[in-house]
XYZ file of N, CA and C in Angstrom:
756
model
N 59.978 57.209 25.188
C 58.769 57.221 24.283
C 57.642 56.304 25.131
N 56.429 56.853 25.035
C 55.518 56.194 25.701
C 54.804 54.910 24.886
N 54.403 54.027 25.604
C 53.870 52.792 24.955
C 52.212 52.830 25.218
N 51.485 52.565 24.033
C 50.129 52.558 24.124
C 49.768 51.066 23.931
N 49.018 50.531 24.814
C 48.587 49.154 24.929
C 47.117 49.011 24.888
N 46.454 48.333 23.947
C 45.041 48.224 23.965
C 44.820 46.738 24.384
N 43.828 46.538 25.217
C 43.321 45.142 25.692
C 41.924 44.976 25.189
N 41.717 44.046 24.227
C 40.418 43.941 23.653
C 39.938 42.401 23.650
N 38.621 42.367 23.619
C 37.992 40.929 23.430
C 36.771 41.180 22.491
N 36.447 40.106 21.715
C 35.290 40.336 20.883
C 34.050 40.282 21.573
N 34.036 39.453 22.732
C 32.782 39.367 23.518
C 33.120 39.758 24.949
N 32.123 40.201 25.711
C 32.270 40.423 27.094
C 32.310 39.169 27.989
N 32.832 39.408 29.161
C 32.896 38.386 30.111
C 34.250 37.427 29.973
N 35.103 37.926 29.212
C 36.336 37.127 28.907
C 37.418 37.363 30.038
N 37.381 38.571 30.768
C 38.296 38.936 31.777
C 39.116 40.067 31.188
N 38.748 40.819 30.266
C 39.403 41.902 29.604
C 39.929 43.018 30.598
N 38.894 43.406 31.362
C 39.197 44.459 32.326
C 40.156 44.017 33.382
N 39.950 42.788 33.871
C 40.871 42.233 34.743
C 42.358 42.071 34.252
N 42.370 41.655 32.944
C 43.689 41.704 32.368
C 44.390 42.941 32.278
N 43.576 44.189 31.928
C 44.053 45.476 31.837
C 44.567 45.900 33.193
N 43.792 45.673 34.213
C 44.168 46.134 35.588
C 45.357 45.403 36.037
N 45.530 44.096 35.817
C 46.657 43.331 36.422
C 47.941 43.653 35.553
N 47.875 43.879 34.385
C 49.058 44.295 33.574
C 49.587 45.657 33.949
N 48.591 46.621 34.162
C 48.858 48.083 34.509
C 49.365 48.072 35.892
N 48.939 47.210 36.893
C 49.362 47.321 38.052
C 50.884 46.697 38.182
N 51.140 45.720 37.451
C 52.482 45.174 37.529
C 53.516 46.202 36.931
N 53.017 46.952 35.889
C 53.994 47.939 35.302
C 54.244 49.044 36.385
N 53.201 49.447 37.062
C 53.319 50.443 38.089
C 54.256 50.032 39.244
N 54.012 48.745 39.641
C 54.955 48.235 40.654
C 56.458 48.162 40.261
N 56.691 48.137 38.900
C 58.040 48.112 38.468
C 58.586 49.567 38.436
N 57.676 50.544 38.613
C 58.224 51.959 38.678
C 57.733 52.743 37.429
N 56.808 52.307 36.715
C 56.331 53.072 35.443
C 55.122 53.947 35.933
N 55.059 55.003 35.150
C 53.730 55.876 35.435
C 52.810 55.262 34.336
N 51.650 54.792 34.865
C 50.759 54.061 33.962
C 49.450 54.797 34.015
N 48.845 55.073 32.851
C 47.505 55.510 32.760
C 46.562 54.381 32.170
N 45.462 54.241 32.845
C 44.484 53.255 32.461
C 43.295 53.975 32.174
N 42.733 53.854 30.937
C 41.456 54.547 30.474
C 40.418 53.590 30.144
N 39.187 53.651 30.595
C 38.096 52.770 30.472
C 37.226 53.328 29.352
N 37.393 52.858 28.118
C 36.584 53.297 26.986
C 35.369 52.450 26.755
N 35.141 51.598 27.668
C 33.864 50.755 27.555
C 32.849 51.696 28.225
N 32.388 52.680 27.564
C 31.551 53.674 28.172
C 30.156 53.062 28.366
N 29.645 52.170 27.567
C 28.351 51.519 27.740
C 28.256 50.657 28.871
N 29.368 50.020 29.323
C 29.265 49.117 30.400
C 30.589 49.122 31.168
N 30.895 50.361 31.922
C 32.118 50.483 32.542
C 32.256 49.503 33.814
N 33.513 49.261 34.254
C 33.636 48.556 35.393
C 35.043 48.368 35.974
N 36.032 48.768 35.269
C 37.425 48.632 35.780
C 37.630 49.407 37.024
N 36.908 50.360 37.187
C 37.102 51.237 38.516
C 36.852 50.297 39.708
N 36.009 49.393 39.610
C 35.593 48.433 40.735
C 36.839 47.667 41.280
N 37.821 47.365 40.253
C 38.960 46.582 40.717
C 39.895 47.409 41.466
N 39.752 48.775 41.389
C 40.710 49.626 42.041
C 40.021 50.266 43.215
N 38.742 49.767 43.604
C 38.002 50.351 44.739
C 37.805 51.717 44.744
N 37.521 52.331 43.492
C 37.207 53.701 43.173
C 35.666 53.772 43.182
N 35.082 54.378 44.175
C 33.667 54.496 44.329
C 33.101 55.559 43.365
N 31.928 55.374 42.890
C 31.275 56.373 41.952
C 31.299 57.750 42.513
N 30.882 57.839 43.836
C 30.830 59.132 44.549
C 32.139 59.947 44.553
N 33.338 59.143 44.440
C 34.674 59.672 44.475
C 35.197 60.181 43.134
N 34.411 59.850 41.973
C 34.723 60.357 40.770
C 34.311 61.851 40.424
N 35.188 62.569 40.666
C 34.963 64.075 40.444
C 34.585 64.289 38.897
N 35.406 63.677 38.037
C 35.074 63.773 36.579
C 35.487 62.369 36.033
N 34.886 62.094 34.914
C 34.966 60.792 34.216
C 35.261 61.029 32.603
N 35.538 59.996 31.982
C 35.780 60.163 30.586
C 34.601 60.745 29.880
N 33.409 60.601 30.396
C 32.165 61.113 29.857
C 32.222 62.689 29.826
N 32.736 63.191 30.925
C 32.754 64.622 31.165
C 33.740 65.169 30.098
N 34.798 64.512 29.857
C 35.851 65.101 28.860
C 35.160 64.998 27.441
N 34.425 63.921 27.079
C 33.832 63.837 25.794
C 32.749 64.877 25.510
N 32.171 65.298 26.656
C 31.044 66.223 26.554
C 31.484 67.649 26.899
N 32.788 67.884 26.855
C 33.335 69.083 27.040
C 33.260 69.823 28.443
N 33.148 68.945 29.500
C 32.981 69.578 30.805
C 34.371 69.606 31.494
N 35.358 69.055 31.007
C 36.698 69.148 31.625
C 37.874 68.695 30.651
N 39.014 68.898 31.015
C 40.149 68.306 30.227
C 40.262 66.913 30.718
N 40.815 66.052 29.926
C 40.874 64.731 30.139
C 41.751 64.382 31.401
N 42.854 65.087 31.550
C 43.621 64.910 32.772
C 42.918 65.100 34.043
N 41.795 65.986 34.062
C 41.062 66.218 35.179
C 40.303 64.997 35.641
N 40.177 63.976 34.760
C 39.304 62.864 34.904
C 40.154 61.709 35.481
N 41.540 61.897 35.503
C 42.433 60.874 36.080
C 42.498 60.868 37.517
N 42.275 59.623 38.077
C 42.240 59.488 39.523
C 43.479 58.505 39.940
N 44.307 59.125 40.827
C 45.389 58.397 41.270
C 44.950 57.216 42.212
N 44.997 55.971 41.738
C 44.536 54.835 42.587
C 45.640 53.952 43.051
N 46.931 54.564 42.988
C 48.117 53.809 43.375
C 47.993 53.384 44.786
N 47.427 54.180 45.654
C 47.475 53.844 47.080
C 46.485 52.641 47.343
N 45.640 52.345 46.562
C 44.745 51.201 46.656
C 45.576 49.883 46.492
N 46.662 49.992 45.822
C 47.565 48.781 45.700
C 48.678 48.727 46.572
N 49.411 49.918 46.731
C 50.536 49.990 47.666
C 50.945 51.404 47.843
N 50.764 51.974 49.098
C 51.084 53.357 49.309
C 52.449 53.693 48.968
N 53.447 52.729 48.935
C 54.876 53.009 48.677
C 55.262 52.577 47.311
N 54.257 52.446 46.402
C 54.564 51.991 45.001
C 55.536 52.976 44.363
N 56.482 52.345 43.552
C 57.423 53.106 42.939
C 56.840 54.076 41.815
N 55.915 53.352 41.164
C 55.260 54.034 39.951
C 53.970 54.608 40.370
N 53.180 54.960 39.370
C 51.704 55.451 39.592
C 50.735 54.752 38.706
N 49.447 54.665 39.179
C 48.446 54.239 38.359
C 47.487 55.301 38.354
N 47.104 55.844 37.208
C 46.271 57.045 37.006
C 45.070 56.559 36.250
N 43.935 56.389 36.851
C 42.807 55.803 36.102
C 41.786 56.794 35.758
N 41.447 56.727 34.227
C 40.285 57.478 33.887
C 39.166 56.616 33.695
N 38.166 56.668 34.553
C 37.046 55.832 34.569
C 35.909 56.426 33.582
N 35.022 55.551 33.273
C 33.817 56.010 32.606
C 32.652 56.094 33.645
N 31.724 56.864 33.414
C 30.576 57.047 34.399
C 29.682 55.800 34.428
N 29.364 55.533 35.728
C 28.484 54.407 36.021
C 27.001 54.942 36.080
N 26.836 56.274 36.037
C 25.572 56.857 36.221
C 24.603 56.507 35.074
N 23.395 56.069 35.408
C 22.468 55.492 34.418
C 22.105 56.550 33.352
N 21.925 57.770 33.856
C 21.508 58.887 32.842
C 22.656 59.122 31.787
N 23.875 59.012 32.349
C 24.967 59.207 31.350
C 25.334 58.102 30.423
N 25.038 56.930 30.932
C 25.213 55.750 30.013
C 24.104 55.811 28.922
N 22.941 56.133 29.358
C 21.752 56.334 28.460
C 22.060 57.420 27.519
N 22.735 58.539 27.831
C 22.999 59.606 26.906
C 23.964 59.070 25.817
N 24.961 58.236 26.221
C 25.809 57.707 25.181
C 25.139 56.808 24.180
N 24.181 55.925 24.673
C 23.446 55.119 23.839
C 22.474 55.900 22.933
N 22.062 56.984 23.425
C 21.097 57.763 22.715
C 21.703 58.809 21.669
N 22.773 59.417 22.087
C 23.376 60.496 21.377
C 24.700 60.156 20.748
N 25.461 59.289 21.322
C 26.757 58.911 20.974
C 27.656 60.092 21.345
N 28.869 60.118 20.745
C 29.850 61.129 21.177
C 30.803 61.321 19.892
N 31.622 62.278 19.987
C 32.688 62.452 18.893
C 33.889 61.594 19.119
N 33.945 60.571 18.531
C 34.976 59.552 18.703
C 36.417 60.166 18.544
N 36.368 61.099 17.578
C 37.764 61.898 17.280
C 38.313 62.374 18.453
N 37.512 62.862 19.532
C 38.075 63.495 20.672
C 38.849 62.459 21.504
N 38.613 61.170 21.361
C 39.374 60.150 22.067
C 40.853 60.255 21.641
N 41.180 60.158 20.356
C 42.550 60.270 20.011
C 43.151 61.456 20.626
N 42.596 62.717 20.583
C 43.193 63.817 21.115
C 43.362 63.581 22.683
N 42.442 62.989 23.224
C 42.513 62.765 24.760
C 43.525 61.804 25.129
N 43.835 60.676 24.286
C 44.882 59.791 24.544
C 46.266 60.593 24.600
N 46.440 61.324 23.613
C 47.767 62.025 23.392
C 47.980 62.995 24.501
N 46.868 63.796 24.936
C 46.878 64.786 25.947
C 47.094 64.106 27.235
N 46.595 63.014 27.404
C 46.770 62.316 28.662
C 48.235 61.893 28.859
N 48.824 61.443 27.840
C 50.235 60.988 27.787
C 51.097 62.095 28.151
N 50.822 63.215 27.596
C 51.684 64.500 27.632
C 51.439 65.132 29.091
N 50.268 65.319 29.406
C 50.029 66.055 30.690
C 50.318 65.333 31.930
N 50.171 63.977 31.972
C 50.430 63.141 32.970
C 51.902 62.366 33.067
N 52.656 62.845 31.855
C 53.997 62.281 31.803
C 54.018 60.740 31.845
N 53.061 60.086 31.126
C 52.885 58.660 31.201
C 54.075 57.914 30.440
N 54.447 56.829 31.074
C 55.294 55.768 30.385
C 54.514 54.850 29.470
N 53.331 54.431 30.087
C 52.442 53.436 29.437
C 50.992 53.974 29.590
N 50.276 53.870 28.450
C 48.861 54.176 28.502
C 48.095 52.772 28.153
N 47.287 52.369 28.940
C 46.547 50.969 28.715
C 45.184 51.519 28.517
N 44.540 50.908 27.360
C 43.211 51.283 26.932
C 42.376 49.962 27.144
N 41.457 50.068 28.042
C 40.409 48.950 28.235
C 39.283 49.258 27.206
N 39.166 48.493 26.195
C 38.348 48.754 25.088
C 36.906 48.240 25.423
N 36.039 48.688 24.482
C 34.570 48.121 24.417
C 34.721 46.841 23.715
N 33.934 45.749 24.172
C 34.005 44.500 23.401
C 33.449 44.555 22.053
N 33.781 43.792 21.135
C 33.244 43.790 19.795
C 34.026 44.783 18.976
N 33.288 45.158 17.828
C 33.828 46.047 16.861
C 32.997 47.281 16.739
N 33.659 48.487 17.054
C 32.951 49.798 16.969
C 33.993 50.789 16.559
N 33.550 52.052 16.232
C 34.451 53.043 15.845
C 35.542 53.405 16.811
N 35.104 53.478 18.142
C 36.058 53.737 19.210
C 37.095 52.593 19.425
N 36.637 51.459 19.169
C 37.642 50.208 19.266
C 38.639 50.287 18.105
N 38.212 50.682 16.886
C 39.142 50.634 15.765
C 40.138 51.795 16.046
N 39.657 52.942 16.635
C 40.658 53.991 16.838
C 41.603 53.482 17.801
N 41.219 53.061 18.938
C 42.165 52.601 19.916
C 43.140 51.583 19.432
N 42.672 50.548 18.669
C 43.549 49.555 18.068
C 44.659 50.201 17.223
N 44.166 51.137 16.255
C 44.949 51.822 15.329
C 46.159 52.569 15.764
N 45.988 53.254 17.020
C 47.036 53.998 17.557
C 47.932 53.198 18.565
N 47.580 51.888 18.731
C 48.417 51.251 19.718
C 49.716 50.662 19.279
N 50.681 50.637 20.193
C 51.855 49.965 19.903
C 51.868 48.512 20.075
N 50.817 48.014 20.940
C 50.642 46.585 21.100
C 49.150 46.397 21.447
N 48.571 45.208 20.950
C 47.223 44.798 21.062
C 47.255 43.514 21.942
N 46.569 43.382 22.947
C 46.343 42.070 23.750
C 44.957 41.592 23.481
N 44.720 40.408 22.825
C 43.403 39.980 22.702
C 43.079 38.969 23.603
N 42.049 39.171 24.389
C 41.682 38.109 25.530
C 40.553 37.206 24.903
N 40.705 35.983 25.213
C 39.668 35.034 24.625
C 39.649 33.899 25.709
N 38.636 33.140 25.612
C 38.410 31.838 26.323
C 38.420 30.849 25.375
N 38.657 29.510 25.924
C 38.789 28.453 24.976
C 37.264 28.044 24.714
N 36.579 28.730 24.045
C 35.113 28.579 23.799
C 34.830 28.812 22.237
N 33.944 28.079 21.694
C 33.670 28.174 20.280
C 33.291 29.532 19.789
N 32.460 30.258 20.698
C 32.098 31.588 20.249
C 33.130 32.427 20.265
N 34.020 32.354 21.343
C 35.257 33.130 21.324
C 36.209 32.986 20.070
N 36.391 31.672 19.683
C 37.235 31.334 18.595
C 36.803 32.167 17.349
N 35.371 32.125 17.114
C 34.902 32.792 15.824
C 35.215 34.293 15.965
N 34.726 34.791 17.118
C 34.796 36.299 17.274
C 36.393 36.829 17.269
N 37.191 35.898 17.925
C 38.573 36.451 18.046
C 39.209 36.575 16.659
N 38.778 35.760 15.694
C 39.338 35.926 14.379
C 39.058 37.213 13.752
N 37.952 37.765 14.072
C 37.632 39.169 13.530
C 38.574 40.227 14.079
N 38.864 40.120 15.354
C 39.789 41.009 16.078
C 41.221 40.924 15.472
N 41.682 39.738 15.258
C 42.939 39.339 14.712
C 43.136 40.068 13.334
N 42.072 39.892 12.559
C 42.124 40.412 11.173
C 42.153 41.922 11.283
N 41.453 42.464 12.055
C 41.542 43.907 12.229
C 42.787 44.442 12.602
N 43.327 43.741 13.597
C 44.718 44.217 14.066
C 45.778 44.074 12.898
N 45.559 43.070 12.081
C 46.589 42.948 11.001
C 46.331 44.083 9.941
N 45.069 44.390 9.676
C 44.710 45.305 8.769
C 45.135 46.769 9.064
N 45.148 46.996 10.465
C 45.606 48.308 11.022
C 47.138 48.350 11.287
N 47.788 47.266 10.950
C 49.247 47.117 11.103
C 49.760 47.407 12.564
N 48.931 46.936 13.491
C 49.530 47.058 14.890
C 50.874 46.425 14.944
N 51.834 47.100 15.505
C 53.191 46.603 15.656
C 53.395 45.339 16.285
N 52.600 45.141 17.457
C 52.772 43.891 18.212
C 51.263 43.392 18.527
N 51.054 42.198 18.322
C 49.722 41.655 18.652
C 49.945 40.305 19.341
N 49.219 40.023 20.306
C 49.385 38.698 21.044
C 48.041 38.342 21.633
N 47.803 37.032 21.854
C 46.579 36.469 22.434
C 46.793 35.966 23.718
N 45.760 36.289 24.747
C 45.865 35.645 25.964
C 44.544 34.823 26.118
N 44.759 33.544 26.523
C 43.637 32.745 26.621
C 43.289 32.675 28.163
N 42.161 33.025 28.486
C 41.773 33.150 29.947
C 40.687 31.990 30.342
N 40.714 31.733 31.590
C 39.599 30.866 32.169
C 39.680 29.455 31.611
N 40.883 28.927 31.384
C 41.065 27.525 30.766
C 40.746 26.462 31.788
N 39.761 25.591 31.519
C 39.458 24.596 32.559
C 40.702 23.612 32.770
N 40.907 23.083 33.993
C 41.998 22.406 34.434
C 42.129 21.036 33.474
N 41.014 20.651 33.097
C 41.140 19.373 32.220
C 41.646 19.653 30.908
N 41.711 20.792 30.480
C 42.270 21.065 29.150
C 43.748 21.062 29.232
N 44.325 20.562 28.197
C 45.902 20.505 27.945
C 46.389 21.889 27.426
N 47.201 22.531 28.270
C 47.563 23.837 27.878
C 48.471 23.905 26.533
N 49.168 22.855 26.359
C 49.900 22.695 25.052
C 48.971 22.600 23.978
N 47.952 21.889 24.095
C 46.927 21.666 23.010
C 46.284 23.037 22.703
N 45.851 23.800 23.783
C 45.251 25.112 23.592
C 46.239 26.065 22.835
N 47.364 26.183 23.191
C 48.391 26.981 22.504
C 48.581 26.680 21.023
N 48.787 25.341 20.876
C 48.926 24.862 19.439
C 47.762 25.148 18.581
N 46.433 25.020 19.117
C 45.366 25.208 18.402
C 45.076 26.611 18.114
N 45.317 27.459 19.116
C 45.027 28.877 18.887
C 46.014 29.458 18.032
N 47.282 29.196 18.138
C 48.300 29.664 17.244
C 48.158 29.197 15.788
N 47.717 28.117 15.674
C 47.476 27.517 14.250
C 46.260 28.208 13.698
N 45.222 28.358 14.475
C 43.953 29.081 13.997
C 44.230 30.406 13.491
N 45.071 31.223 14.217
C 45.264 32.671 13.932
C 46.649 33.209 13.414
N 47.542 32.148 13.450
C 49.009 32.562 13.243
C 49.398 33.836 14.094
N 48.920 33.720 15.302
C 49.366 34.923 16.165
C 49.741 34.162 17.540
N 50.747 34.803 18.130
C 51.386 34.226 19.235
C 50.438 34.227 20.480
N 50.534 33.176 21.191
C 49.764 33.121 22.417
C 50.750 33.522 23.538
N 50.461 34.587 24.233
C 51.502 35.095 25.119
C 51.278 34.314 26.569
N 50.058 33.959 26.858
C 49.913 33.213 28.145
C 48.561 32.455 28.118
N 48.543 31.477 28.903
C 47.233 30.726 29.101
C 46.939 30.833 30.656
N 45.822 31.380 31.015
C 45.474 31.491 32.371
C 44.400 30.527 32.806
N 44.799 29.610 33.762
C 43.686 28.545 34.106
C 42.688 29.100 34.897
N 41.469 28.498 34.936
C 40.454 28.841 35.816
C 41.011 28.813 37.238
N 40.579 29.856 37.920
C 41.186 30.090 39.393
C 40.048 30.302 40.416
N 40.041 29.546 41.342
C 39.104 29.703 42.424
C 39.435 30.994 43.251
N 40.821 31.294 43.361
C 41.063 32.598 43.944
C 40.643 33.819 43.244
N 40.589 33.757 41.883
C 39.951 34.927 41.153
C 38.517 35.012 41.415
N 37.927 33.816 41.386
C 36.379 33.751 41.543
C 36.029 34.267 42.982
N 36.853 33.925 44.082
C 36.578 34.309 45.410
C 36.900 35.848 45.532
N 37.852 36.362 44.819
C 38.170 37.732 44.956
C 36.918 38.482 44.436
N 36.368 38.077 43.444
C 35.087 38.690 42.744
C 35.177 40.091 42.555
N 36.302 40.459 41.812
C 36.534 41.870 41.425
C 36.676 42.796 42.577
N 36.994 42.332 43.678
C 37.229 43.102 44.884
C 38.526 43.617 45.122
N 39.385 43.563 44.119
C 40.790 43.996 44.129
C 41.511 43.608 42.846
N 42.710 44.048 42.775
C 43.527 43.429 41.592
C 44.317 42.266 41.983
N 44.159 41.174 41.310
C 44.663 39.901 41.598
C 46.147 39.929 41.987
N 46.966 40.449 41.075
C 48.372 40.532 41.286
C 48.967 40.963 42.423
N 48.168 42.049 43.045
C 48.504 42.663 44.298
C 48.263 41.793 45.457
N 47.091 40.977 45.285
C 46.593 40.083 46.466
C 47.293 38.848 46.472
N 47.796 38.406 45.252
C 48.379 37.080 45.181
C 49.712 37.185 44.382
N 50.772 37.883 44.955
C 51.979 38.183 44.158
C 52.808 36.911 43.873
N 52.616 35.839 44.562
C 53.431 34.642 44.313
C 52.626 33.504 43.496
N 51.340 33.886 43.000
C 50.507 32.973 42.371
C 51.057 32.659 41.026
N 50.789 31.447 40.475
C 51.207 31.033 39.096
C 50.527 32.074 38.022
N 49.415 32.561 38.365
C 48.775 33.503 37.318
C 49.438 34.743 37.360
N 49.911 35.308 38.550
C 50.748 36.510 38.645
C 51.914 36.391 37.795
N 52.659 35.209 38.069
C 53.879 34.998 37.232
C 53.610 35.044 35.804
N 52.556 34.614 35.218
C 52.313 34.563 33.819
C 52.032 35.973 33.397
N 51.250 36.766 34.289
C 51.061 38.173 33.917
C 52.433 38.940 33.732
N 53.424 38.558 34.658
C 54.684 39.215 34.689
C 55.332 38.979 33.335
N 55.293 37.749 32.896
C 55.901 37.395 31.664
C 55.398 38.121 30.438
N 53.927 38.325 30.495
C 53.206 39.079 29.405
C 53.786 40.533 29.457
N 54.043 41.132 30.722
C 54.449 42.637 30.684
C 55.697 42.653 29.946
N 56.663 41.747 30.137
C 58.037 41.841 29.540
C 57.845 41.747 27.924
N 56.941 40.841 27.652
C 56.786 40.494 26.168
C 56.207 41.725 25.489
N 55.331 42.479 26.034
C 54.719 43.676 25.410
C 55.611 44.795 25.262
N 56.622 44.929 26.150
C 57.587 46.063 26.067
C 58.953 45.784 25.405
N 59.022 44.386 25.014
C 60.262 43.815 24.364
C 60.319 44.554 22.905
N 61.551 44.906 22.557
C 61.769 45.484 21.129
C 61.321 44.549 20.105
């Protein structure tokens, strides 16, 4: 059985796409066939982490949504960007970065129902073990759909008052949609914060498990989205914590 994992945050800038890319990469390094789809059509970016240049995107999610191709035609094998000898595969469906196509989405919208069909077709046609959905921040129709069909929901937040309020909305949506497994990842925690206090406060506020706390990292800032962190720093504390999260998400 394939697993569908959505990664969401109420606000942008939390590290949602980085979390998706790092978890997906670790699964592929373990031998899984992993699909990653960027449904943040209004502000796409996860392709940057895999060094997939816009000119190399023969098709994108936009093309599928507007009837130009099948969704599997928009999948790009980016495994070689991580490890040419990788046991698994990373098959990325990016959204278009072209200004006119983003403008069209904002102006005309698209048939969100096609996303559900696309998710299922992607799993079947590419024989995926895991499909990871990098969602659009906030609450929208496409986000609700992604969460509703997920086996697991990872909510990314920072230890920030705006994030605290927004995250409560996402947690309630996840509960309302009966997501089988839901967990919170706290990202970019300043070193002066006590991690035990963060975990206790977040779990108390939402009655939801904190899967990991990721401290602020100069290495991540220096990498500047120029690659996937766990492949560049395999022995780093942050990579170890991502590994723990991968196990928690697939646990029965």
